[in-house]
Amino acid sequence: MTPENTQQINGNTGDMDPEEFRRHAHSVVDWIADYFQNVDQYPVLAQVQPGDIAARLPEQAPEEPEAMERILEDFDEKLLPGMTHWNHPAFFAYFAITGSAPGVLGEMLAAALNVNAMVWRSGPTPTELEERSLDWLRQMIGLPAAFRGHIQDTASISSLVAIATAREEAGLRIREEGMSGRDLPRLRLYCSEEAHSSIEKAGLTLGIGRTGTRRIPTDSQFRMDVAALEAAIEEDVAAGWKPFCVVATVGTTSTTSIDPVPRIADVCEKHGLWLHVDAAYGGSAAVAPEMRWILEGCERADSLVTNPHKWLFVPVDCSALFLRRPERVKRAFSLVPEYLITPEGASATNLMDYGPALGRRFRSLKLWMVLRYFGREGIAARIREHLRLAREFAGWVEAAPGWELVAPVPFSTVVFRRHPDGATGEEADALNERILERVNATGRAFLSHTRLRGRLSLRLAVGNLRTTEEHVRRAWELLQNEAGNV
Ligand code: PLP
């Protein structure tokens, strides 16, 4: 036991001494700076098996205080090996992201302030900075001024809040009277078969049920088939369902396809349905003016989610939900018990009114720091580079015999597969699975997969600020080598 710990046991019931904090904080900051510099030295995908990390940890919580030096040593030795490094430049799986340095600084300060911005007076700056920084983001991606944004932790919750609001707007008084034991029509939510699972999860959380979420077929480029949507709505109405909401996706998870939002908006307007746009990944691209077209028609949406923690270099978690008429969310969610009534009343925004959560972290600080540090031009330049790298990679795949692109590449994600001449679909699936396993096992790159029309494909997503053309080239060489070895 170190002297400072002895002191801690002998009657110290407070926090760490400020000077001790300063010392450890400096070493942690040094650790972070070294990590950013050398992150490519780690295996991208954690090279451990399920249970390996838990086996290193004591089953009982510590009885006595421990020295921070010792705790930090264990962080390095016991925990770090179980980390998959999302900040690694060869992280190409899922949607690659960046916890950028300005964002990390914002997180550090937010942790120190430890504010809970549930009502305005409990966090005037977090409340007003959230509104201002999201209005900057709104302008950057070209949404009209009518949209007002607030921050949720993830896109899953943003979409849940949007769809819950849509359900309330359907006029069935569900907020007041609930859904059980009442004579209600069955509600129907629509999205494409390529929509993210979070939409169906919102449906199951909100009592719509999995069968209440109708997945609409897609065209040859994995975009929602609008004629099929319209036919489904008409069929449902005739059968007694109550359609209430359509979710369009700008940048689907598997292929980054873009649903035809203007035509979907026409259908929603005709049938009086809420239009929610899931642009969790794709929305950030609109910061580059030449990519604004991806949000065409979104000005007619009732709500839109985009995730600064995906492709806007803000550390997880930070999801921006924009609403064309924010008072509707408030109508669905606001519930103010006596102990949360404040003298400011309606003259101030209370963030607790905009979703199910009461407590709010100060997430806008990291967003504000990222937006200021890089600026719109800087963000656009970085996104442009990621788009370029993805196009480069797609070009190599297209030119290589025995490989094929499986979907168009509108953003920075390439969906492709090995398909040697003469191989059956099943043989090619097995081959791609083996290639993926072997590439990921090297620890030198990490890719993920998807299944399209029943066939397995590989995905390479560029989204990390440290990724260069060299990293993409090396990933391609690795894929080709491993394809030669299976
Ligand atoms: N929507 C889309 C299109 C996504 O790709 C994802 C995740 O990749 C999500 C929603 C869910 O995002 P989150 O993890 O923020 O809930």
Coordinates of C-alpha atoms and ligand atoms in Angstrom, one line a residue:
M1 CA 0.0 0.0 0.0
T2 CA 1.3 3.5 -0.9
P3 CA 1.5 6.3 1.7
E4 CA -1.3 8.2 0.0
N5 CA -3.6 5.1 0.3
T6 CA -2.8 4.8 4.0
Q7 CA -3.8 8.4 4.3
Q8 CA -7.0 7.7 2.4
I9 CA -7.9 4.9 4.8
N10 CA -7.2 7.0 7.9
G11 CA -10.3 9.0 7.8
N12 CA -10.2 10.6 4.4
T13 CA -13.8 10.5 3.1
G14 CA -13.3 12.9 0.2
D15 CA -12.1 12.7 -3.4
M16 CA -8.6 12.4 -4.7
D17 CA -6.3 15.2 -3.6
P18 CA -6.0 17.8 -6.4
E19 CA -2.3 17.5 -6.7
E20 CA -2.5 13.7 -6.9
F21 CA -5.2 14.2 -9.6
R22 CA -2.9 16.6 -11.5
R23 CA -0.1 14.0 -11.5
H24 CA -2.3 11.2 -12.7
A25 CA -4.2 13.3 -15.2
H26 CA -0.9 14.4 -16.8
S27 CA 0.1 10.8 -17.1
V28 CA -3.3 9.9 -18.6
V29 CA -3.0 12.7 -21.1
D30 CA 0.5 11.5 -22.0
W31 CA -1.0 8.0 -22.5
I32 CA -3.7 9.4 -24.8
A33 CA -1.2 11.4 -26.9
D34 CA 1.0 8.3 -27.2
Y35 CA -2.0 6.2 -28.1
F36 CA -3.0 8.6 -30.9
Q37 CA 0.5 8.6 -32.2
N38 CA 1.0 4.8 -32.1
V39 CA -2.5 3.4 -32.4
D40 CA -1.5 1.6 -35.6
Q41 CA 0.9 -0.6 -33.5
Y42 CA -2.0 -2.4 -31.9
P43 CA -4.0 -5.2 -33.5
V44 CA -7.1 -3.6 -34.8
L45 CA -9.4 -6.4 -33.7
A46 CA -8.9 -7.6 -30.2
Q47 CA -7.0 -10.9 -30.3
V48 CA -8.9 -12.4 -27.4
Q49 CA -11.6 -15.0 -26.9
P50 CA -14.9 -14.5 -25.0
G51 CA -14.2 -14.7 -21.3
D52 CA -10.5 -14.0 -21.5
I53 CA -10.7 -10.5 -20.0
A54 CA -13.2 -11.4 -17.3
A55 CA -10.8 -14.2 -16.3
R56 CA -8.2 -11.6 -15.5
L57 CA -10.4 -9.7 -13.2
P58 CA -11.1 -10.5 -9.5
E59 CA -14.5 -11.8 -8.8
Q60 CA -14.9 -9.6 -5.7
A61 CA -14.8 -5.8 -5.6
P62 CA -11.8 -4.3 -3.7
E63 CA -12.3 -3.9 0.0
E64 CA -9.5 -1.4 0.5
P65 CA -8.4 1.6 -1.5
E66 CA -5.9 0.9 -4.3
A67 CA -3.2 3.2 -5.7
M68 CA -4.0 4.8 -9.0
E69 CA -0.6 3.8 -10.4
R70 CA -1.6 0.2 -9.9
I71 CA -5.1 0.7 -11.4
L72 CA -3.5 2.4 -14.5
E73 CA -1.0 -0.5 -14.8
D74 CA -4.0 -2.9 -14.8
F75 CA -5.7 -0.8 -17.4
D76 CA -2.6 -1.3 -19.7
E77 CA -2.0 -5.0 -18.9
K78 CA -5.4 -6.5 -18.2
L79 CA -7.9 -4.3 -20.1
L80 CA -6.1 -3.0 -23.2
P81 CA -5.6 -6.4 -24.8
G82 CA -9.4 -6.8 -24.9
M83 CA -9.9 -3.5 -26.9
T84 CA -10.8 -3.5 -30.5
H85 CA -9.3 -0.2 -31.7
W86 CA -11.9 1.9 -33.4
N87 CA -9.4 4.7 -33.6
H88 CA -7.0 2.5 -35.6
P89 CA -6.4 3.7 -39.2
A90 CA -7.1 0.2 -40.5
F91 CA -10.4 -0.1 -38.8
F92 CA -12.7 -0.6 -41.8
A93 CA -15.6 -2.5 -40.2
Y94 CA -19.2 -1.5 -39.6
F95 CA -19.0 2.3 -40.0
A96 CA -15.5 3.5 -39.2
I97 CA -15.4 6.5 -36.9
T98 CA -13.0 8.8 -35.1
G99 CA -12.8 9.9 -31.5
S100 CA -10.8 13.0 -32.7
A101 CA -8.5 14.9 -30.4
P102 CA -10.7 18.0 -30.1
G103 CA -13.6 15.7 -29.3
V104 CA -11.6 13.9 -26.6
L105 CA -10.7 17.3 -25.0
G106 CA -14.4 18.1 -25.0
E107 CA -15.1 14.7 -23.3
M108 CA -12.5 15.4 -20.7
L109 CA -13.9 18.8 -19.7
A110 CA -17.5 17.5 -19.8
A111 CA -16.5 14.7 -17.4
A112 CA -14.9 17.2 -15.1
L113 CA -18.0 19.5 -15.1
N114 CA -20.2 16.4 -14.6
V115 CA -23.4 18.5 -15.3
N116 CA -26.8 17.0 -15.6
A117 CA -28.6 19.3 -18.0
M118 CA -32.1 18.1 -17.4
V119 CA -33.7 21.5 -16.9
W120 CA -32.3 24.9 -18.1
R121 CA -31.1 26.0 -14.6
S122 CA -29.3 22.7 -14.0
G123 CA -27.2 23.5 -17.0
P124 CA -27.7 26.8 -18.8
T125 CA -24.6 26.4 -21.0
P126 CA -25.2 22.8 -21.9
T127 CA -28.8 23.6 -22.8
E128 CA -28.0 26.6 -25.0
L129 CA -24.8 25.2 -26.5
E130 CA -26.7 22.1 -27.5
E131 CA -29.2 24.2 -29.4
R132 CA -26.6 26.5 -30.9
S133 CA -24.2 23.7 -32.0
L134 CA -27.0 21.7 -33.5
D135 CA -28.2 24.8 -35.4
W136 CA -24.6 25.1 -36.8
L137 CA -24.8 21.5 -37.8
R138 CA -28.2 22.0 -39.4
Q139 CA -26.8 24.9 -41.5
M140 CA -23.7 22.8 -42.4
I141 CA -25.9 20.0 -43.8
G142 CA -28.4 22.4 -45.5
L143 CA -31.6 21.6 -43.5
P144 CA -34.1 24.5 -43.4
A145 CA -34.2 26.8 -40.4
A146 CA -37.5 25.3 -39.3
F147 CA -35.6 22.2 -38.0
R148 CA -34.5 22.3 -34.4
G149 CA -32.1 19.7 -33.1
H150 CA -31.3 18.0 -29.8
I151 CA -28.9 15.4 -28.9
Q152 CA -29.6 11.8 -28.0
D153 CA -27.0 9.2 -27.1
T154 CA -27.5 7.0 -30.2
A155 CA -29.4 6.9 -33.5
S156 CA -31.4 4.1 -32.1
I157 CA -32.8 6.4 -29.4
S158 CA -33.2 9.3 -31.8
S159 CA -35.3 7.1 -34.1
L160 CA -37.2 5.8 -31.1
V161 CA -38.1 9.3 -30.0
A162 CA -39.1 10.3 -33.6
I163 CA -41.3 7.2 -34.1
A164 CA -42.9 7.6 -30.6
T165 CA -43.8 11.2 -31.5
A166 CA -45.2 10.0 -34.8
R167 CA -47.3 7.4 -32.9
E168 CA -48.6 10.2 -30.7
E169 CA -49.4 12.4 -33.7
A170 CA -51.5 9.5 -35.1
G171 CA -54.3 10.8 -32.8
L172 CA -54.9 7.7 -30.7
R173 CA -54.2 9.3 -27.3
I174 CA -51.7 6.5 -26.6
R175 CA -49.7 8.8 -24.3
E176 CA -52.7 9.3 -22.1
E177 CA -54.5 6.0 -22.4
G178 CA -51.9 3.4 -23.4
M179 CA -52.4 0.6 -25.9
S180 CA -53.7 -2.3 -23.9
G181 CA -57.3 -3.3 -23.3
R182 CA -58.5 -0.7 -25.8
D183 CA -60.2 -0.9 -29.1
L184 CA -57.3 0.4 -31.3
P185 CA -56.5 -0.2 -35.0
R186 CA -53.2 -2.0 -35.5
L187 CA -50.5 0.5 -36.2
R188 CA -48.2 0.1 -39.2
L189 CA -44.6 1.5 -39.5
Y190 CA -42.8 1.2 -42.9
C191 CA -39.2 1.1 -43.8
S192 CA -37.2 -0.7 -46.5
E193 CA -35.8 -4.2 -46.1
E194 CA -32.4 -2.5 -45.9
A195 CA -33.3 -0.2 -43.0
H196 CA -31.3 -0.5 -39.8
S197 CA -32.5 -2.9 -37.1
S198 CA -33.0 0.1 -34.8
I199 CA -36.2 0.9 -36.6
E200 CA -37.7 -2.5 -36.0
K201 CA -36.5 -2.3 -32.4
A202 CA -38.3 1.1 -32.0
G203 CA -41.4 -0.7 -33.3
L204 CA -41.1 -3.5 -30.8
T205 CA -40.3 -1.0 -27.9
L206 CA -43.4 1.1 -28.8
G207 CA -45.9 -1.7 -28.9
I208 CA -46.1 -1.7 -32.7
G209 CA -44.7 -5.3 -32.7
R210 CA -42.4 -6.8 -35.2
T211 CA -45.2 -7.6 -37.5
G212 CA -46.4 -4.0 -37.3
T213 CA -43.1 -2.9 -39.0
R214 CA -43.5 -3.6 -42.7
R215 CA -40.3 -3.9 -44.6
I216 CA -40.7 -2.7 -48.2
P217 CA -38.7 -4.3 -51.0
T218 CA -35.8 -2.5 -52.6
D219 CA -34.7 -2.0 -56.2
S220 CA -31.6 -3.2 -57.9
Q221 CA -29.6 -0.6 -56.0
F222 CA -31.0 -1.4 -52.6
R223 CA -33.3 1.7 -52.5
M224 CA -36.8 1.6 -51.2
D225 CA -39.3 0.7 -54.0
V226 CA -41.7 3.6 -53.7
A227 CA -44.5 1.9 -55.8
A228 CA -44.3 -1.1 -53.4
L229 CA -44.5 1.3 -50.5
E230 CA -47.7 2.9 -51.9
A231 CA -49.2 -0.4 -52.7
A232 CA -48.4 -1.7 -49.1
I233 CA -50.1 1.4 -47.6
E234 CA -53.2 1.0 -49.7
E235 CA -53.4 -2.7 -48.9
D236 CA -53.0 -2.1 -45.2
V237 CA -55.6 0.6 -45.1
A238 CA -58.1 -1.7 -46.9
A239 CA -57.3 -4.4 -44.3
G240 CA -57.9 -2.1 -41.4
W241 CA -54.4 -1.2 -40.3
K242 CA -53.5 2.3 -39.4
P243 CA -50.3 3.4 -41.2
F244 CA -48.6 6.2 -39.2
C245 CA -45.0 6.5 -40.2
V246 CA -42.4 5.8 -42.9
V247 CA -38.7 5.7 -42.3
A248 CA -36.5 6.5 -45.2
T249 CA -32.7 5.8 -45.0
V250 CA -30.0 8.0 -46.4
G251 CA -27.0 5.7 -46.3
T252 CA -28.2 2.2 -45.4
T253 CA -26.1 0.1 -43.1
S254 CA -25.3 -2.7 -45.5
T255 CA -24.7 -0.8 -48.8
T256 CA -25.1 2.9 -48.0
S257 CA -28.0 3.1 -50.5
I258 CA -30.1 6.3 -50.5
D259 CA -33.9 5.9 -50.5
P260 CA -35.7 8.2 -52.9
V261 CA -36.8 10.7 -50.2
P262 CA -38.7 13.2 -52.5
R263 CA -41.0 10.5 -53.8
I264 CA -41.4 9.0 -50.3
A265 CA -42.3 12.4 -49.0
D266 CA -45.0 12.6 -51.7
V267 CA -46.5 9.3 -50.5
C268 CA -46.3 10.5 -46.8
E269 CA -48.0 13.8 -47.7
K270 CA -50.7 12.0 -49.7
H271 CA -51.5 9.6 -46.8
G272 CA -50.9 11.9 -43.9
L273 CA -47.9 9.9 -42.5
W274 CA -44.9 11.0 -40.5
L275 CA -41.7 10.9 -42.5
H276 CA -38.6 10.1 -40.5
V277 CA -35.2 10.0 -42.2
D278 CA -32.4 7.8 -40.9
A279 CA -29.2 9.6 -42.1
A280 CA -27.2 8.3 -39.1
Y281 CA -24.2 7.6 -41.2
G282 CA -24.9 9.4 -44.5
G283 CA -26.0 12.8 -43.2
S284 CA -22.5 14.0 -42.4
A285 CA -21.5 13.8 -46.0
A286 CA -23.8 16.8 -46.7
V287 CA -21.3 19.1 -45.0
A288 CA -19.5 18.9 -48.4
P289 CA -21.6 21.1 -50.7
E290 CA -21.2 18.8 -53.6
M291 CA -22.8 16.0 -51.5
R292 CA -25.9 18.1 -50.5
W293 CA -27.9 16.2 -53.0
I294 CA -28.1 13.2 -50.7
L295 CA -30.5 15.1 -48.5
E296 CA -32.8 16.1 -51.3
G297 CA -36.4 15.9 -50.1
C298 CA -35.3 15.8 -46.4
E299 CA -36.6 19.4 -46.0
R300 CA -40.0 17.8 -46.2
A301 CA -39.3 15.2 -43.5
D302 CA -40.9 15.5 -40.0
S303 CA -37.7 14.3 -38.4
L304 CA -34.1 13.4 -39.4
V305 CA -31.3 11.8 -37.4
T306 CA -27.7 12.1 -38.2
N307 CA -24.8 10.9 -35.9
P308 CA -21.9 13.2 -35.3
H309 CA -20.3 10.1 -33.6
K310 CA -20.3 8.3 -36.9
W311 CA -18.7 10.3 -39.6
L312 CA -18.3 13.7 -38.0
F313 CA -15.3 12.8 -35.8
V314 CA -17.1 13.3 -32.5
P315 CA -16.4 10.6 -29.9
V316 CA -19.2 8.2 -29.1
D317 CA -21.9 9.0 -28.1
C318 CA -23.5 11.9 -29.9
S319 CA -26.6 11.6 -32.1
A320 CA -28.4 14.6 -33.5
L321 CA -32.2 14.4 -33.9
F322 CA -33.7 17.2 -36.0
L323 CA -37.4 18.0 -35.9
R324 CA -39.4 20.2 -38.2
R325 CA -41.9 21.0 -35.5
P326 CA -40.2 20.3 -32.1
E327 CA -43.2 21.2 -30.1
R328 CA -44.6 17.8 -31.2
V329 CA -41.9 15.9 -29.4
K330 CA -42.5 18.0 -26.4
R331 CA -46.2 17.1 -26.6
A332 CA -45.3 13.4 -26.7
F333 CA -42.8 13.4 -23.9
S334 CA -43.0 16.4 -21.6
L335 CA -44.0 15.4 -18.0
V336 CA -43.0 17.8 -15.3
P337 CA -43.3 16.7 -11.6
E338 CA -43.3 19.3 -8.9
Y339 CA -39.6 18.8 -8.1
L340 CA -38.6 19.8 -11.6
I341 CA -40.7 22.9 -11.9
T342 CA -38.4 25.9 -12.3
P343 CA -39.0 29.7 -12.1
E344 CA -37.9 30.1 -15.7
G345 CA -41.0 28.3 -16.8
A346 CA -41.8 28.3 -20.5
S347 CA -39.2 31.1 -21.1
A348 CA -36.4 28.5 -21.1
T349 CA -35.7 25.2 -22.9
N350 CA -35.7 22.1 -20.6
L351 CA -33.9 19.3 -22.4
M352 CA -35.8 16.7 -20.4
D353 CA -38.9 17.6 -22.5
Y354 CA -37.4 16.1 -25.7
G355 CA -37.3 12.4 -25.0
P356 CA -37.7 9.7 -22.4
A357 CA -34.4 10.5 -20.5
L358 CA -34.3 13.0 -17.7
G359 CA -30.5 13.2 -17.2
R360 CA -28.3 14.6 -20.0
R361 CA -24.6 14.5 -20.3
F362 CA -22.9 17.6 -21.7
R363 CA -22.5 16.1 -25.1
S364 CA -22.6 19.3 -27.1
L365 CA -19.2 20.4 -25.7
K366 CA -17.3 17.8 -27.8
L367 CA -19.5 18.6 -30.8
W368 CA -18.8 22.3 -30.5
M369 CA -15.1 21.7 -30.1
V370 CA -15.0 19.5 -33.2
L371 CA -17.0 21.9 -35.3
R372 CA -14.8 24.8 -34.3
Y373 CA -11.5 23.1 -34.5
F374 CA -12.0 21.6 -38.0
G375 CA -14.5 24.2 -39.3
R376 CA -16.9 23.4 -42.1
E377 CA -14.2 23.5 -44.7
G378 CA -12.0 21.2 -42.7
I379 CA -14.7 18.7 -42.1
A380 CA -15.7 18.8 -45.8
A381 CA -12.1 18.3 -46.9
R382 CA -11.8 15.2 -44.6
I383 CA -15.1 13.7 -45.8
R384 CA -14.0 14.4 -49.4
E385 CA -10.8 12.5 -48.8
H386 CA -12.7 9.5 -47.3
L387 CA -15.0 9.5 -50.4
R388 CA -11.9 9.5 -52.6
L389 CA -10.3 6.6 -50.8
A390 CA -13.5 4.5 -51.1
R391 CA -13.6 5.3 -54.8
E392 CA -10.0 4.3 -55.2
F393 CA -10.6 1.0 -53.4
A394 CA -13.7 0.4 -55.5
G395 CA -11.7 0.9 -58.6
W396 CA -9.1 -1.7 -57.6
V397 CA -11.8 -4.2 -56.8
E398 CA -13.5 -3.5 -60.2
A399 CA -10.3 -4.0 -62.1
A400 CA -9.3 -7.2 -60.3
P401 CA -10.3 -10.5 -61.9
G402 CA -12.3 -12.8 -59.6
W403 CA -13.5 -9.8 -57.5
E404 CA -16.7 -7.8 -57.8
L405 CA -18.5 -4.7 -56.5
V406 CA -21.8 -5.7 -55.1
A407 CA -23.4 -2.2 -54.7
P408 CA -22.8 1.4 -55.9
V409 CA -20.5 3.5 -53.8
P410 CA -22.3 6.8 -53.0
F411 CA -20.3 7.4 -49.8
S412 CA -17.1 6.0 -48.2
T413 CA -18.2 2.4 -47.9
V414 CA -17.4 -0.3 -50.5
V415 CA -19.4 -3.6 -50.6
F416 CA -17.6 -6.2 -52.6
R417 CA -16.8 -9.9 -52.8
R418 CA -14.5 -12.5 -54.2
H419 CA -16.3 -14.4 -56.8
P420 CA -14.0 -16.6 -58.9
D421 CA -15.3 -17.7 -62.3
G422 CA -17.4 -20.9 -62.0
A423 CA -17.9 -20.7 -58.2
T424 CA -21.5 -21.2 -57.1
G425 CA -23.1 -18.7 -54.8
E426 CA -22.6 -21.0 -51.7
E427 CA -19.0 -21.6 -52.6
A428 CA -18.4 -17.9 -53.0
D429 CA -20.1 -17.2 -49.6
A430 CA -17.8 -19.7 -47.8
L431 CA -14.8 -18.3 -49.6
N432 CA -15.6 -14.7 -48.5
E433 CA -16.2 -15.8 -45.0
R434 CA -12.8 -17.5 -44.8
I435 CA -11.1 -14.5 -46.3
L436 CA -12.7 -12.2 -43.8
E437 CA -11.7 -14.4 -40.9
R438 CA -8.1 -14.6 -42.0
V439 CA -7.8 -10.9 -42.7
N440 CA -9.3 -10.0 -39.3
A441 CA -7.1 -12.6 -37.5
T442 CA -4.0 -10.8 -38.7
G443 CA -4.9 -7.8 -36.6
R444 CA -3.6 -5.6 -39.5
A445 CA -7.1 -4.6 -40.7
F446 CA -10.6 -5.1 -39.6
L447 CA -13.5 -5.4 -42.0
S448 CA -17.1 -6.7 -41.5
H449 CA -19.6 -8.3 -43.7
T450 CA -23.2 -8.2 -44.8
R451 CA -25.7 -10.4 -46.6
L452 CA -27.5 -9.0 -49.7
R453 CA -30.2 -11.0 -51.5
G454 CA -29.0 -14.0 -49.5
R455 CA -25.3 -13.7 -50.5
L456 CA -22.4 -12.8 -48.2
S457 CA -20.4 -9.7 -49.1
L458 CA -17.5 -7.9 -47.5
R459 CA -17.6 -4.2 -46.5
L460 CA -14.8 -1.8 -46.3
A461 CA -15.8 1.5 -44.6
V462 CA -13.5 4.5 -44.5
G463 CA -14.2 7.0 -41.7
N464 CA -11.2 7.4 -39.5
L465 CA -9.1 10.5 -39.7
R466 CA -5.8 8.6 -39.5
T467 CA -6.7 6.4 -42.5
T468 CA -4.5 7.2 -45.6
E469 CA -4.3 5.7 -49.0
E470 CA -1.5 3.6 -47.8
H471 CA -3.7 1.9 -45.2
V472 CA -6.4 1.2 -47.8
R473 CA -3.9 -0.2 -50.2
R474 CA -2.4 -2.4 -47.5
A475 CA -5.9 -3.7 -46.7
W476 CA -6.5 -4.5 -50.4
E477 CA -3.1 -6.4 -50.6
L478 CA -4.0 -8.3 -47.4
L479 CA -7.4 -9.3 -48.9
Q480 CA -5.8 -10.4 -52.1
N481 CA -3.1 -12.4 -50.3
E482 CA -5.6 -14.1 -48.0
A483 CA -7.8 -14.9 -51.0
G484 CA -4.8 -16.6 -52.5
N485 CA -4.2 -18.6 -49.3
V486 CA -7.7 -20.0 -48.6
Ligands
PLP1 N1 -29.1 3.8 -38.6 C1 -28.1 3.4 -39.4 C2 -28.4 3.6 -40.9 C3 -27.0 2.8 -39.0 O1 -26.1 2.4 -39.8 C4 -26.8 2.6 -37.6 C5 -25.6 2.0 -37.0 O2 -24.7 1.7 -37.7 C6 -27.8 3.0 -36.7 C7 -29.0 3.7 -37.2 C8 -27.7 2.9 -35.2 O3 -26.8 3.7 -34.7 P1 -26.5 3.9 -33.2 O4 -25.5 2.9 -32.9 O5 -26.1 5.3 -33.0 O6 -27.8 3.5 -32.5

